[in-house]
Amino acid sequence: RFEAIGIKVAAMTYDNREILAAFHTKYALPYPLLQDKDVRHFAAYGVENEHYEPGESGYGIPHPGILFINPEGVVEIKFAAPGFRNRPSFEAIYSAIANE
């Protein structure tokens, strides 16, 4: 449904490429998994978890979320909040983006 309205879907994490490749294969994901090396993208988009400092084992963990980034690189919609249990449904995300 997302591609039908011109939206490309990808996921991003701080995990290394080997972990990403194994996860992608195991779950046969239909979208790419991207690595945010050095937490540059999470910081730029304002979703990094501020409870961890560089050097701590949890550094680089973002708040879970979903971003709608337009072709110019501007975040138009951001669903990101502390905690991983309260995520928006894909239907809510689709509705917000389709009505943008």
mmCIF file of C-alpha atoms in Angstrom:
data_model
loop_
_atom_site.group_PDB
_atom_site.id
_atom_site.type_symbol
_atom_site.label_atom_id
_atom_site.label_comp_id
_atom_site.label_asym_id
_atom_site.label_seq_id
_atom_site.Cartn_x
_atom_site.Cartn_y
_atom_site.Cartn_z
ATOM 1 C CA ARG A 1 0.000 0.000 0.000
ATOM 2 C CA PHE A 2 2.804 2.435 0.787
ATOM 3 C CA GLU A 3 4.551 1.899 -2.537
ATOM 4 C CA ALA A 4 1.224 2.397 -4.339
ATOM 5 C CA ILE A 5 1.221 6.014 -3.102
ATOM 6 C CA GLY A 6 4.916 6.522 -3.879
ATOM 7 C CA ILE A 7 6.374 5.773 -0.441
ATOM 8 C CA LYS A 8 9.535 3.674 -0.084
ATOM 9 C CA VAL A 9 9.821 1.824 3.237
ATOM 10 C CA ALA A 10 13.096 1.082 5.056
ATOM 11 C CA ALA A 11 14.110 0.372 8.633
ATOM 12 C CA MET A 12 17.190 1.701 10.415
ATOM 13 C CA THR A 13 19.040 0.504 13.495
ATOM 14 C CA TYR A 14 22.450 0.882 15.114
ATOM 15 C CA ASP A 15 23.152 -2.875 14.771
ATOM 16 C CA ASN A 16 26.076 -4.006 12.643
ATOM 17 C CA ARG A 17 25.588 -5.201 9.078
ATOM 18 C CA GLU A 18 25.983 -8.890 9.927
ATOM 19 C CA ILE A 19 23.135 -8.704 12.449
ATOM 20 C CA LEU A 20 20.990 -6.761 9.983
ATOM 21 C CA ALA A 21 21.627 -9.261 7.189
ATOM 22 C CA ALA A 22 20.782 -12.240 9.407
ATOM 23 C CA PHE A 23 17.575 -10.600 10.678
ATOM 24 C CA HIS A 24 16.545 -9.584 7.158
ATOM 25 C CA THR A 25 17.050 -13.134 5.885
ATOM 26 C CA LYS A 26 15.404 -14.827 8.864
ATOM 27 C CA TYR A 27 12.207 -12.780 8.569
ATOM 28 C CA ALA A 28 12.261 -12.353 4.755
ATOM 29 C CA LEU A 29 11.571 -8.640 5.072
ATOM 30 C CA PRO A 30 10.249 -6.930 1.949
ATOM 31 C CA TYR A 31 12.143 -3.690 2.724
ATOM 32 C CA PRO A 32 15.801 -2.836 3.364
ATOM 33 C CA LEU A 33 17.416 -2.582 6.789
ATOM 34 C CA LEU A 34 19.867 0.307 7.109
ATOM 35 C CA GLN A 35 22.680 0.779 9.618
ATOM 36 C CA ASP A 36 23.016 4.127 11.404
ATOM 37 C CA LYS A 37 26.722 4.034 12.023
ATOM 38 C CA ASP A 38 27.860 6.495 14.703
ATOM 39 C CA VAL A 39 24.230 7.484 15.463
ATOM 40 C CA ARG A 40 24.380 10.351 12.961
ATOM 41 C CA HIS A 41 20.891 9.891 11.526
ATOM 42 C CA PHE A 42 19.154 9.198 14.824
ATOM 43 C CA ALA A 43 20.700 12.370 16.270
ATOM 44 C CA ALA A 44 19.835 14.441 13.180
ATOM 45 C CA TYR A 45 16.210 13.299 13.285
ATOM 46 C CA GLY A 46 15.944 13.819 17.047
ATOM 47 C CA VAL A 47 15.101 10.249 18.021
ATOM 48 C CA GLU A 48 18.264 9.165 19.856
ATOM 49 C CA ASN A 49 17.741 7.955 23.407
ATOM 50 C CA GLU A 50 19.246 10.670 25.568
ATOM 51 C CA HIS A 51 19.638 8.349 28.567
ATOM 52 C CA TYR A 52 22.874 6.897 27.164
ATOM 53 C CA GLU A 53 26.181 8.704 26.653
ATOM 54 C CA PRO A 54 28.929 7.870 24.148
ATOM 55 C CA GLY A 55 30.910 4.927 25.504
ATOM 56 C CA GLU A 56 27.958 3.367 27.353
ATOM 57 C CA SER A 57 26.739 0.008 26.064
ATOM 58 C CA GLY A 58 23.298 1.422 25.235
ATOM 59 C CA TYR A 59 24.604 4.428 23.317
ATOM 60 C CA GLY A 60 23.050 4.570 19.871
ATOM 61 C CA ILE A 61 19.723 3.107 20.864
ATOM 62 C CA PRO A 62 17.042 5.357 19.408
ATOM 63 C CA HIS A 63 13.556 5.860 20.689
ATOM 64 C CA PRO A 64 11.471 3.538 18.536
ATOM 65 C CA GLY A 65 9.598 5.357 15.878
ATOM 66 C CA ILE A 66 8.637 5.922 12.320
ATOM 67 C CA LEU A 67 9.594 8.914 10.205
ATOM 68 C CA PHE A 68 8.087 10.115 6.960
ATOM 69 C CA ILE A 69 10.923 11.860 5.139
ATOM 70 C CA ASN A 70 10.196 13.628 1.871
ATOM 71 C CA PRO A 71 12.524 13.402 -1.158
ATOM 72 C CA GLU A 72 14.302 16.590 -0.039
ATOM 73 C CA GLY A 73 15.225 14.942 3.282
ATOM 74 C CA VAL A 74 12.746 16.896 5.418
ATOM 75 C CA VAL A 75 10.883 15.038 8.166
ATOM 76 C CA GLU A 76 7.207 15.700 7.514
ATOM 77 C CA ILE A 77 5.720 13.301 10.063
ATOM 78 C CA LYS A 78 7.413 11.793 13.125
ATOM 79 C CA PHE A 79 5.989 9.001 15.264
ATOM 80 C CA ALA A 80 8.729 8.574 17.883
ATOM 81 C CA ALA A 81 8.442 8.418 21.644
ATOM 82 C CA PRO A 82 10.186 6.861 24.634
ATOM 83 C CA GLY A 83 9.302 3.224 25.161
ATOM 84 C CA PHE A 84 8.713 0.505 22.645
ATOM 85 C CA ARG A 85 5.305 -0.760 23.748
ATOM 86 C CA ASN A 86 3.158 2.113 22.476
ATOM 87 C CA ARG A 87 3.726 2.216 18.751
ATOM 88 C CA PRO A 88 1.208 3.583 16.271
ATOM 89 C CA SER A 89 -0.568 1.094 14.059
ATOM 90 C CA PHE A 90 0.453 0.880 10.419
ATOM 91 C CA GLU A 91 -3.101 1.932 9.554
ATOM 92 C CA ALA A 92 -2.656 5.173 11.538
ATOM 93 C CA ILE A 93 0.694 5.791 9.847
ATOM 94 C CA TYR A 94 -0.722 5.089 6.402
ATOM 95 C CA SER A 95 -3.684 7.409 7.033
ATOM 96 C CA ALA A 96 -1.406 10.237 8.224
ATOM 97 C CA ILE A 97 0.900 9.901 5.222
ATOM 98 C CA ALA A 98 -1.857 9.379 2.631
ATOM 99 C CA ASN A 99 -3.617 12.505 3.882
ATOM 100 C CA GLU A 100 -0.411 14.582 3.990
#
